[in-house]
Amino acid sequence: MPIRTRFAPSPTGYLHIGGVRTALFNWLFAKGQGGQFILRVDDTDQQRNVEAALAPILEGLRWLGLDWDEGPEVGGDFGPYFQSQRGAQYQAAVDALLACGAAYRDFARPEEIQAEREQAQEAGQQFTYSRKWMAADAAAAAAFEAAGRSGVVRLKMPRTGELVLQDLVRGPVRFAWAREQDHVIQRADGSCLYHLATVVDDHAMQISHVVRAEEHLSNTPRQMFIYQQLGYPLPQFAHLPYVAEPGSKHKLSKRKLAKYLKHRDFSRLKRHGDNIAARLGLSVEAEVFNPVIVDFYEQVGYLPTAVLNYLLLLGWSLDDATEEFTREQMRQHFSLDRVNKAPASFDPQKLLAFQERAFQQLPVKQKTALVLPYLQRAGLVCDPPPCATAPYLSQIVTAAGDRLKVAGDILDYEDFFVPDEQLAYDEKTLAKRFQNAAGAREILTDFRQELGATTSFDADAVEVVLKSFVQRQGIQMGQIVHVLRLALTGKAVGFGIFETLAILGKTRSLARMDRLLAQECD
RNA sequence: GGCCCCUUCGUCUAGCGGUCUAGGACUCCGGCCUUUCACGCCGGCAACACGGGUUCGAGUCCCGUAGGGGUCACCA
């Protein structure tokens, strides 16, 4: 039998990082064995706007390269892939369940059920529905309806015995049937609920392995009951531990961003992103720009493989040493039996470490291509870029070296793209290295003269000039380097000073030095 | 609270009875390199939740305890 897995998000408007991990494991498991990965939209409860709420999810998966063999936009032989369009199949399943006595029509009002529940709780007992409003046959149903009641369909769960679920991650898990409730599978208006829909669809789509988050573990018995009663063969189940918050074991949640920001590493991650977003004019609000949402990483300029590589190791490992995986290696080595049982905390620092390593390994040409859109979106480079941009940018990327950790980091070097007369100075640096630095003005003035007479202006040449200048003046390197960097970039930190001069070229370097020298000193 | 799951350095993890004075990675702390920053290099701190068994021998098996988490919907 072919391996078929699925990822079945409900259209919530964003792709949660934990959801990505679930999708990744499903994708790897199927692809590693030549199987298929199916994307299905669980929108039984969603009303309007499914398309808008689904778009970010599809985009996120595409960005990560988690392509689906069947599902929205690609079709397939087992569609439709939206639960909202599969009502007829659910109805047929409800009818079958009703016919075989595995389900019944129930006419209790919600408050009546609630009352029973509270009563049980007060008595310190487990709640088990009395089935008082269960319609035993059509006549009984008609009588309830005549009394103005409307009916739902409930599962008629067994009340004795035990069930053993053979979970691929957890091993055997035992449940007592008596603990299970008569869950509603169809509402009075005919719409069906998740537990029924997911079983019907997983069967119809021939899903062989249901790989999903641990929060579904306790749902599994009632789903297995439906499988059994409908005569469907059982798929294999694998319940993954969820992705936990940084520094705790709670489930990572988009809503708790404020809390996470108290965590040092997490707030660093967010600030790093915010700096980039701010320069792009993007909103940094939690609803749309949130490290719990995968879109955050795309916006900031992470590499999909780095994100995937990090997520792969969150709850799974190959051995005691291997950390770096190409996409192909992931597919080759992934296995469900090496998935951990305990939840794993999301660690922003480690994610960044994977990103750094991956980005470092990229050739300059590729980095340049990744970085360019950021400059364009920030309005620093035209679109399409002028011919001179490519070699210029390539010089900058080379000089930046490992300082570029994500593509958006290029915006730290925007000073190379602003007109000389608009260069902004960092205030503290201006005061420290120029206004309050004894002799700085004179040294810079002298060096400006020297540089003005230089013909060759590559990094090696200016290095020779500067070093001989320092020697002849009898000064320290530090006395010229800092004020010079301030003049050229407006900042205290940046590339090597020789590269900086070479990149800017003679004309612009001199112009920038003149501009600083024209500043008032007080 | 009931049910279910989980428990090795701060974090991710290796470990499937002796090779564990517990290994790797990230972070952190020192140091080196150096014109700043970043990178890089060298070194360091740091863990088997606890208590009972089983066994010649337990991080590894069993049972308890504690702690953590998930779930208890006409959400998915």
XYZ file of C-alpha atoms (C1' of nucleotides) in Angstrom:
598
model
C 0.000 0.000 0.000
C 1.346 3.414 -0.907
C 2.291 5.855 1.831
C -0.050 8.801 1.877
C 0.082 11.497 4.520
C -1.763 14.732 4.855
C -1.602 18.119 6.459
C -5.041 19.450 7.232
C -4.983 23.011 8.480
C -8.089 24.981 9.149
C -7.997 28.335 7.408
C -7.044 30.637 10.225
C -5.217 33.283 8.264
C -1.696 32.358 9.290
C 0.715 29.435 9.340
C 1.858 28.590 12.850
C 5.456 27.482 13.283
C 4.275 24.341 15.049
C 1.988 23.626 12.126
C 4.969 23.875 9.835
C 6.776 21.262 11.856
C 3.780 18.939 11.568
C 3.583 19.580 7.839
C 7.309 18.995 7.487
C 7.211 15.638 9.252
C 4.278 14.546 7.123
C 5.991 15.700 3.982
C 9.295 14.046 4.852
C 7.706 10.790 5.871
C 5.726 10.501 2.657
C 8.398 11.780 0.313
C 11.129 9.736 1.873
C 9.273 6.622 0.880
C 8.023 7.637 -2.482
C 4.566 8.372 -1.159
C 2.241 11.323 -1.527
C 1.668 14.321 0.646
C -1.845 15.700 0.553
C -3.045 19.099 1.634
C -6.614 19.295 2.788
C -8.471 22.275 4.126
C -10.436 21.552 7.266
C -12.987 24.299 6.976
C -16.090 22.583 8.335
C -16.618 25.377 10.785
C -15.394 28.242 8.681
C -17.873 30.444 6.965
C -16.841 33.172 4.593
C -13.378 34.237 3.558
C -11.861 30.797 3.370
C -9.811 31.858 0.418
C -8.305 34.873 2.155
C -7.661 32.891 5.312
C -6.043 30.096 3.371
C -3.726 32.193 1.219
C -1.043 32.808 3.869
C -0.954 29.112 4.657
C -0.431 28.079 1.057
C 2.139 30.789 0.604
C 4.042 29.704 3.676
C 4.150 26.099 2.563
C 5.264 27.121 -0.906
C 7.975 29.356 0.447
C 9.293 26.445 2.464
C 9.102 24.157 -0.513
C 6.675 21.777 1.148
C 4.841 21.017 -2.047
C 1.692 18.935 -1.980
C 0.801 16.260 -4.499
C -2.910 16.793 -4.106
C -4.942 19.601 -2.666
C -5.962 23.199 -3.274
C -4.726 24.666 -6.557
C -3.211 21.398 -7.722
C -6.248 19.132 -7.625
C -6.037 15.368 -7.458
C -8.110 12.232 -7.805
C -9.661 12.367 -4.365
C -11.046 15.895 -4.282
C -12.550 18.195 -3.493
C -9.930 19.027 -0.893
C -12.098 21.408 1.065
C -14.250 19.898 3.754
C -16.880 22.519 3.146
C -17.455 20.909 -0.253
C -17.721 17.347 0.945
C -21.059 17.492 2.729
C -22.612 14.713 0.672
C -19.975 12.229 1.749
C -20.399 13.151 5.376
C -24.143 12.782 5.093
C -23.735 9.312 3.663
C -21.471 8.400 6.572
C -23.926 9.793 9.103
C -26.702 7.767 7.507
C -24.601 4.632 7.638
C -23.734 5.199 11.282
C -27.367 5.801 12.101
C -28.410 2.696 10.200
C -26.005 0.417 12.024
C -26.839 1.819 15.429
C -23.456 3.420 16.008
C -25.091 6.830 16.157
C -28.459 8.208 17.186
C -30.514 11.310 16.816
C -30.586 13.313 19.982
C -32.987 16.048 20.936
C -31.508 17.412 24.101
C -31.147 21.145 24.353
C -27.607 22.362 25.042
C -28.619 23.629 28.470
C -30.048 20.243 29.352
C -26.771 18.556 28.554
C -24.971 21.247 30.456
C -27.169 20.640 33.497
C -26.335 16.941 33.470
C -22.701 17.753 33.148
C -22.738 20.103 36.098
C -24.685 17.647 38.179
C -22.095 14.973 37.573
C -19.355 17.368 38.438
C -20.976 18.387 41.713
C -21.393 14.769 42.621
C -17.756 14.296 41.868
C -18.542 11.808 39.170
C -17.584 11.482 35.602
C -20.190 12.826 33.226
C -21.974 10.300 31.066
C -24.926 11.439 29.073
C -28.201 9.838 30.207
C -29.428 9.549 26.604
C -32.732 10.815 27.906
C -33.480 12.703 24.703
C -32.206 10.021 22.411
C -34.720 9.121 19.731
C -34.945 5.338 19.606
C -36.802 5.337 16.306
C -38.437 7.586 13.756
C -41.621 7.879 15.774
C -39.745 9.071 18.822
C -37.890 11.590 16.687
C -41.143 12.884 15.278
C -42.524 13.259 18.777
C -39.535 15.308 19.891
C -39.826 17.454 16.817
C -43.506 17.991 17.433
C -42.515 19.258 20.857
C -40.447 21.911 19.161
C -37.051 20.312 19.634
C -34.391 20.042 17.009
C -32.076 17.117 16.743
C -28.382 16.525 16.338
C -26.655 13.259 15.615
C -24.485 11.772 18.309
C -22.112 8.866 18.343
C -23.385 5.975 20.443
C -20.148 5.142 22.128
C -19.514 1.842 23.870
C -19.583 2.082 27.638
C -17.514 -0.908 28.540
C -14.241 -2.346 27.476
C -10.927 -0.909 26.471
C -9.162 0.236 23.377
C -5.472 0.066 22.562
C -4.062 2.535 20.103
C -0.745 1.521 18.585
C 0.859 4.894 18.142
C 3.960 5.069 15.991
C 5.587 7.603 18.261
C 4.241 6.602 21.652
C 3.721 2.884 21.410
C 0.558 1.343 22.834
C -1.846 3.749 24.505
C -4.832 2.406 26.407
C -8.218 4.063 26.735
C -11.358 2.958 28.569
C -14.425 3.311 26.374
C -16.446 4.387 29.357
C -14.515 7.650 29.449
C -15.659 8.601 26.014
C -18.628 10.839 25.408
C -21.426 10.592 22.882
C -19.970 13.282 20.692
C -22.079 15.257 18.295
C -21.130 14.514 14.710
C -23.854 16.465 12.939
C -25.601 19.631 13.924
C -29.309 20.284 13.588
C -28.669 22.291 10.438
C -27.036 19.262 8.824
C -23.462 20.479 9.009
C -20.952 17.931 10.216
C -18.243 18.162 12.818
C -14.548 17.602 12.603
C -14.339 14.119 14.065
C -16.641 12.684 11.492
C -15.283 14.719 8.610
C -11.683 13.897 9.281
C -12.335 10.164 9.392
C -14.457 10.163 6.257
C -11.883 12.233 4.397
C -8.827 10.389 5.583
C -10.458 7.189 4.425
C -11.699 8.619 1.142
C -8.295 10.120 0.420
C -6.633 6.844 1.313
C -4.434 8.346 3.974
C -2.181 5.597 5.273
C -0.554 7.508 8.135
C -2.175 10.166 10.240
C 0.708 12.203 11.603
C -0.500 15.048 13.748
C 0.077 16.968 16.936
C -0.297 15.389 20.331
C -3.331 17.465 21.163
C -5.276 15.051 18.969
C -4.217 11.993 20.918
C -7.264 12.029 23.142
C -9.526 12.503 20.112
C -8.313 9.335 18.558
C -10.555 6.781 20.301
C -13.768 8.340 19.035
C -12.281 8.541 15.565
C -11.236 4.936 15.723
C -14.772 4.091 16.732
C -16.054 5.769 13.578
C -13.537 3.898 11.455
C -14.621 0.620 12.969
C -18.339 1.226 12.654
C -18.032 2.354 9.070
C -15.957 -0.668 8.244
C -12.952 1.383 7.231
C -9.465 -0.026 7.704
C -7.544 1.873 10.357
C -4.652 4.090 9.289
C -1.454 4.211 11.312
C -1.400 6.998 13.851
C 1.587 9.033 14.988
C 1.141 11.798 17.532
C 3.919 14.332 17.598
C 4.858 16.274 20.692
C 3.987 19.890 20.185
C 6.394 22.770 19.864
C 6.646 24.504 23.224
C 7.265 28.091 24.239
C 10.781 29.329 24.770
C 11.774 28.449 28.303
C 8.635 26.517 29.159
C 6.643 23.477 28.181
C 3.428 25.188 27.220
C 2.233 24.926 23.696
C 3.592 27.742 21.562
C 0.792 30.151 20.823
C 0.507 33.150 18.611
C -1.555 34.973 21.181
C 1.074 34.937 23.889
C 3.646 37.038 22.092
C 3.692 39.651 24.848
C 4.724 36.994 27.318
C 7.438 35.611 25.055
C 8.929 39.030 24.580
C 10.003 38.917 28.208
C 12.276 36.091 27.185
C 15.635 37.569 26.217
C 16.327 35.511 23.129
C 12.818 35.749 21.838
C 12.719 39.499 22.168
C 16.053 39.712 20.343
C 14.572 37.730 17.506
C 11.571 40.001 17.314
C 13.626 43.209 17.547
C 15.914 42.032 14.798
C 12.832 41.480 12.653
C 11.270 44.750 13.694
C 14.336 46.704 12.608
C 14.137 45.244 9.160
C 10.373 45.607 8.923
C 10.553 49.217 9.992
C 12.877 50.062 7.127
C 10.508 48.347 4.741
C 7.556 50.216 6.113
C 5.889 47.014 7.295
C 3.667 46.779 10.307
C 5.315 45.111 13.266
C 2.091 44.332 15.068
C 1.731 40.936 16.671
C -1.233 40.008 14.523
C 0.797 40.088 11.326
C 4.445 40.197 12.304
C 5.011 37.498 14.844
C 7.837 34.973 15.160
C 5.252 32.311 15.929
C 3.988 32.782 12.389
C 6.166 31.509 9.589
C 5.585 34.588 7.467
C 7.827 36.502 9.867
C 10.868 34.577 8.671
C 10.061 35.053 5.050
C 9.678 38.787 5.528
C 12.924 39.164 7.410
C 14.877 37.111 4.938
C 15.549 33.738 6.497
C 16.336 30.850 4.217
C 13.614 28.217 3.972
C 16.125 25.415 4.346
C 17.464 26.907 7.553
C 14.004 27.146 9.052
C 13.246 23.604 7.970
C 16.556 22.297 9.249
C 15.944 23.838 12.635
C 12.389 22.554 12.828
C 13.495 19.097 11.785
C 15.692 18.886 14.856
C 12.912 20.042 17.125
C 11.752 16.648 18.266
C 13.781 14.509 15.938
C 17.423 13.615 15.547
C 19.432 11.285 13.393
C 22.292 10.577 15.750
C 24.572 12.247 18.237
C 26.339 14.524 15.780
C 24.568 15.343 12.529
C 22.876 18.707 12.556
C 23.028 19.990 9.038
C 20.739 18.473 6.462
C 20.001 19.353 2.900
C 16.431 18.908 1.835
C 17.414 15.663 0.140
C 19.174 14.351 3.234
C 16.166 15.167 5.344
C 13.985 13.082 3.086
C 16.470 10.281 3.075
C 16.982 10.020 6.807
C 13.733 11.037 8.393
C 11.859 8.369 10.255
C 8.954 8.420 12.633
C 10.583 6.064 15.094
C 13.231 8.633 15.962
C 10.687 11.256 16.851
C 10.903 12.246 20.492
C 8.041 11.893 22.895
C 8.580 14.998 24.948
C 7.689 18.492 23.765
C 10.590 20.657 22.597
C 10.953 24.339 23.360
C 11.395 26.751 20.531
C 14.861 28.325 20.763
C 15.292 31.469 18.665
C 19.071 31.507 19.112
C 19.494 28.077 17.720
C 17.275 28.883 14.786
C 19.458 31.914 14.069
C 22.546 29.715 14.299
C 21.190 27.455 11.568
C 20.317 30.484 9.505
C 23.788 31.985 9.897
C 25.482 28.806 8.858
C 23.254 28.341 5.838
C 23.620 31.938 4.741
C 27.389 31.863 5.148
C 27.609 28.958 2.779
C 25.843 30.793 -0.027
C 27.929 32.170 -2.888
C 28.035 35.953 -3.171
C 25.973 35.915 -6.309
C 23.126 34.178 -4.583
C 23.307 36.408 -1.536
C 23.204 39.415 -3.801
C 20.057 38.173 -5.464
C 18.401 37.554 -2.110
C 19.344 40.922 -0.764
C 18.389 43.094 -3.707
C 14.609 43.003 -3.184
C 15.100 44.413 0.307
C 16.943 47.433 -1.031
C 14.258 47.903 -3.630
C 11.434 47.652 -1.159
C 13.204 50.147 1.077
C 13.397 52.515 -1.889
C 17.199 52.491 -1.973
C 17.542 50.836 -5.364
C 15.260 51.160 -8.372
C 13.308 48.318 -9.860
C 14.599 47.184 -12.271
C 18.022 48.049 -10.921
C 20.490 50.115 -12.984
C 23.343 48.199 -14.614
C 25.871 49.489 -12.138
C 23.996 48.021 -9.199
C 25.010 44.402 -9.610
C 28.763 44.829 -9.333
C 28.389 47.507 -6.667
C 26.071 45.372 -4.593
C 28.278 42.390 -5.030
C 31.191 44.366 -3.574
C 29.085 45.314 -0.598
C 27.887 41.800 0.010
C 31.451 40.563 -0.172
C 32.659 43.179 2.263
C 29.746 42.506 4.587
C 30.687 38.833 4.726
C 29.316 37.091 7.773
C 27.731 40.265 9.038
C 24.761 39.421 6.856
C 22.850 36.809 8.780
C 19.492 37.206 7.092
C 18.794 38.840 3.762
C 17.152 41.826 5.428
C 20.401 42.642 7.219
C 21.552 44.387 4.066
C 19.509 47.328 5.285
C 22.090 47.867 8.002
C 24.267 49.157 5.196
C 21.833 51.555 3.655
C 24.426 54.321 3.991
C 26.087 52.965 0.865
C 22.943 53.767 -1.052
C 21.983 57.184 0.228
C 23.249 60.309 -1.540
C 26.376 61.727 0.112
C 24.622 64.895 1.182
C 21.908 62.916 2.940
C 24.137 60.693 5.022
C 22.911 60.622 8.596
C 25.349 60.556 11.485
C 24.882 58.508 14.564
C 24.761 61.148 17.264
C 26.832 59.430 19.891
C 29.489 58.507 17.416
C 29.562 61.999 16.004
C 30.177 63.416 19.457
C 32.673 60.814 20.517
C 34.753 60.459 17.383
C 34.562 63.938 15.957
C 33.157 66.718 18.086
C 34.835 65.646 21.308
C 37.835 63.861 19.874
C 40.927 65.948 20.224
C 42.736 66.381 16.929
C 40.223 64.384 14.947
C 39.316 67.259 12.668
C 42.943 68.017 11.877
C 43.850 64.405 11.271
C 40.878 63.923 8.989
C 41.670 67.140 7.134
C 45.238 66.055 6.525
C 44.248 62.614 5.436
C 41.644 64.038 3.100
C 44.402 65.960 1.343
C 46.511 62.877 1.071
C 43.663 60.824 -0.310
C 42.795 63.529 -2.776
C 46.164 63.028 -4.374
C 45.766 59.282 -4.646
C 45.072 57.880 -8.082
C 44.588 54.213 -7.447
C 41.647 53.593 -5.128
C 41.234 49.898 -4.552
C 41.333 48.473 -1.046
C 45.006 47.505 -1.198
C 46.070 50.894 -2.500
C 44.201 52.893 0.116
C 45.565 50.615 2.782
C 49.083 51.531 1.760
C 48.177 55.203 1.757
C 46.532 55.105 5.137
C 49.240 53.073 6.793
C 51.984 55.309 5.578
C 49.966 58.323 6.646
C 49.620 56.917 10.152
C 53.315 56.217 10.318
C 54.400 59.610 9.101
C 52.023 61.414 11.424
C 53.161 59.314 14.341
C 49.575 58.546 15.332
C 47.681 55.397 16.214
C 45.460 53.596 13.718
C 42.517 54.217 16.017
C 42.925 57.964 15.764
C 42.046 58.006 12.104
C 39.991 54.862 11.551
C 37.041 55.793 13.735
C 36.558 59.310 12.543
C 37.046 58.162 8.999
C 34.379 55.503 9.339
C 32.090 58.098 10.817
C 32.675 60.353 7.839
C 32.096 57.590 5.324
C 29.163 55.738 6.821
C 27.870 57.848 9.678
C 28.284 54.894 11.991
C 30.651 53.508 14.591
C 30.678 49.999 13.203
C 30.844 48.560 9.752
C 33.105 46.876 7.239
C 36.846 47.134 7.187
C 37.805 50.726 6.503
C 39.782 49.946 3.332
C 36.884 48.074 1.768
C 34.591 50.902 2.718
C 36.786 53.445 0.919
C 37.135 51.233 -2.119
C 33.420 50.579 -2.385
C 32.509 54.245 -2.167
C 35.267 55.223 -4.548
C 37.371 58.334 -4.528
C 34.797 60.947 -5.408
C 32.200 59.894 -2.901
C 34.735 59.199 -0.162
C 36.137 62.685 -0.479
C 32.689 64.220 -0.659
C 31.702 62.476 2.542
C 34.854 63.528 4.312
C 34.312 67.120 3.240
C 30.769 66.965 4.485
C 31.815 65.862 7.951
C 34.531 68.461 8.056
C 31.919 71.089 7.295
C 30.042 70.152 10.490
C 30.197 72.569 13.370
C 32.265 71.648 16.369
C 31.249 72.899 19.760
C -10.631 17.408 39.166
C -11.081 12.737 35.546
C -8.440 10.553 31.521
C -4.012 10.431 28.616
C 1.060 11.800 27.694
C 5.929 13.313 29.200
C 10.736 13.842 32.501
C 19.359 13.582 30.474
C 23.302 20.358 30.876
C 19.534 27.066 30.586
C 17.730 25.074 25.405
C 17.752 21.104 21.283
C 19.524 16.334 21.916
C 22.955 11.277 21.886
C 22.315 7.185 25.000
C 18.143 1.340 23.441
C 22.248 -2.999 31.055
C 28.840 -2.761 31.441
C 32.608 1.049 26.173
C 29.094 7.060 30.775
C 34.711 10.089 35.587
C 27.349 10.842 30.390
C 28.944 12.718 24.050
C 27.435 16.700 20.372
C 24.968 21.475 19.144
C 23.014 26.414 20.619
C 23.406 29.932 24.517
C 26.519 31.799 28.369
C 31.581 32.915 30.517
C 36.917 33.519 29.708
C 41.013 34.133 26.114
C 43.216 34.789 21.122
C 42.744 37.345 16.370
C 41.751 42.702 15.249
C 40.933 49.573 12.609
C 35.129 48.978 14.842
C 31.465 45.271 14.354
C 30.752 40.430 12.749
C 33.236 35.941 11.612
C 36.931 32.507 13.062
C 40.037 29.868 16.663
C 41.181 27.982 21.759
C 39.376 26.970 26.580
C 35.540 26.745 30.461
C 30.735 26.305 33.314
C 26.618 23.124 33.035
C 22.309 17.412 33.227
C 20.618 11.494 34.130
C 13.569 14.750 38.829
C 13.188 11.717 43.535
C 12.482 6.967 46.146
C 12.188 1.888 45.990
C 13.071 -2.595 43.501
C 15.273 -6.298 39.438
C 20.545 -7.329 38.369
C 27.239 -9.120 39.542
C 26.212 -4.223 37.297
C 20.881 0.944 35.846
C 20.826 7.247 32.644
C 19.244 2.628 30.269
C 14.223 -2.483 32.838
C 9.851 -2.522 36.659
C 6.873 -0.012 40.493
C 5.779 4.205 43.195
C 6.214 9.605 44.236
C 6.859 14.420 42.578
C 6.805 17.817 38.745
C 5.415 19.378 33.854
C 1.988 19.160 29.790
C -2.288 17.854 26.723
C -7.431 17.029 26.714
C -12.215 16.950 28.602
C -17.321 21.664 22.842
C -23.213 21.512 18.548
C -13.771 24.362 17.523
C -10.333 22.145 14.518
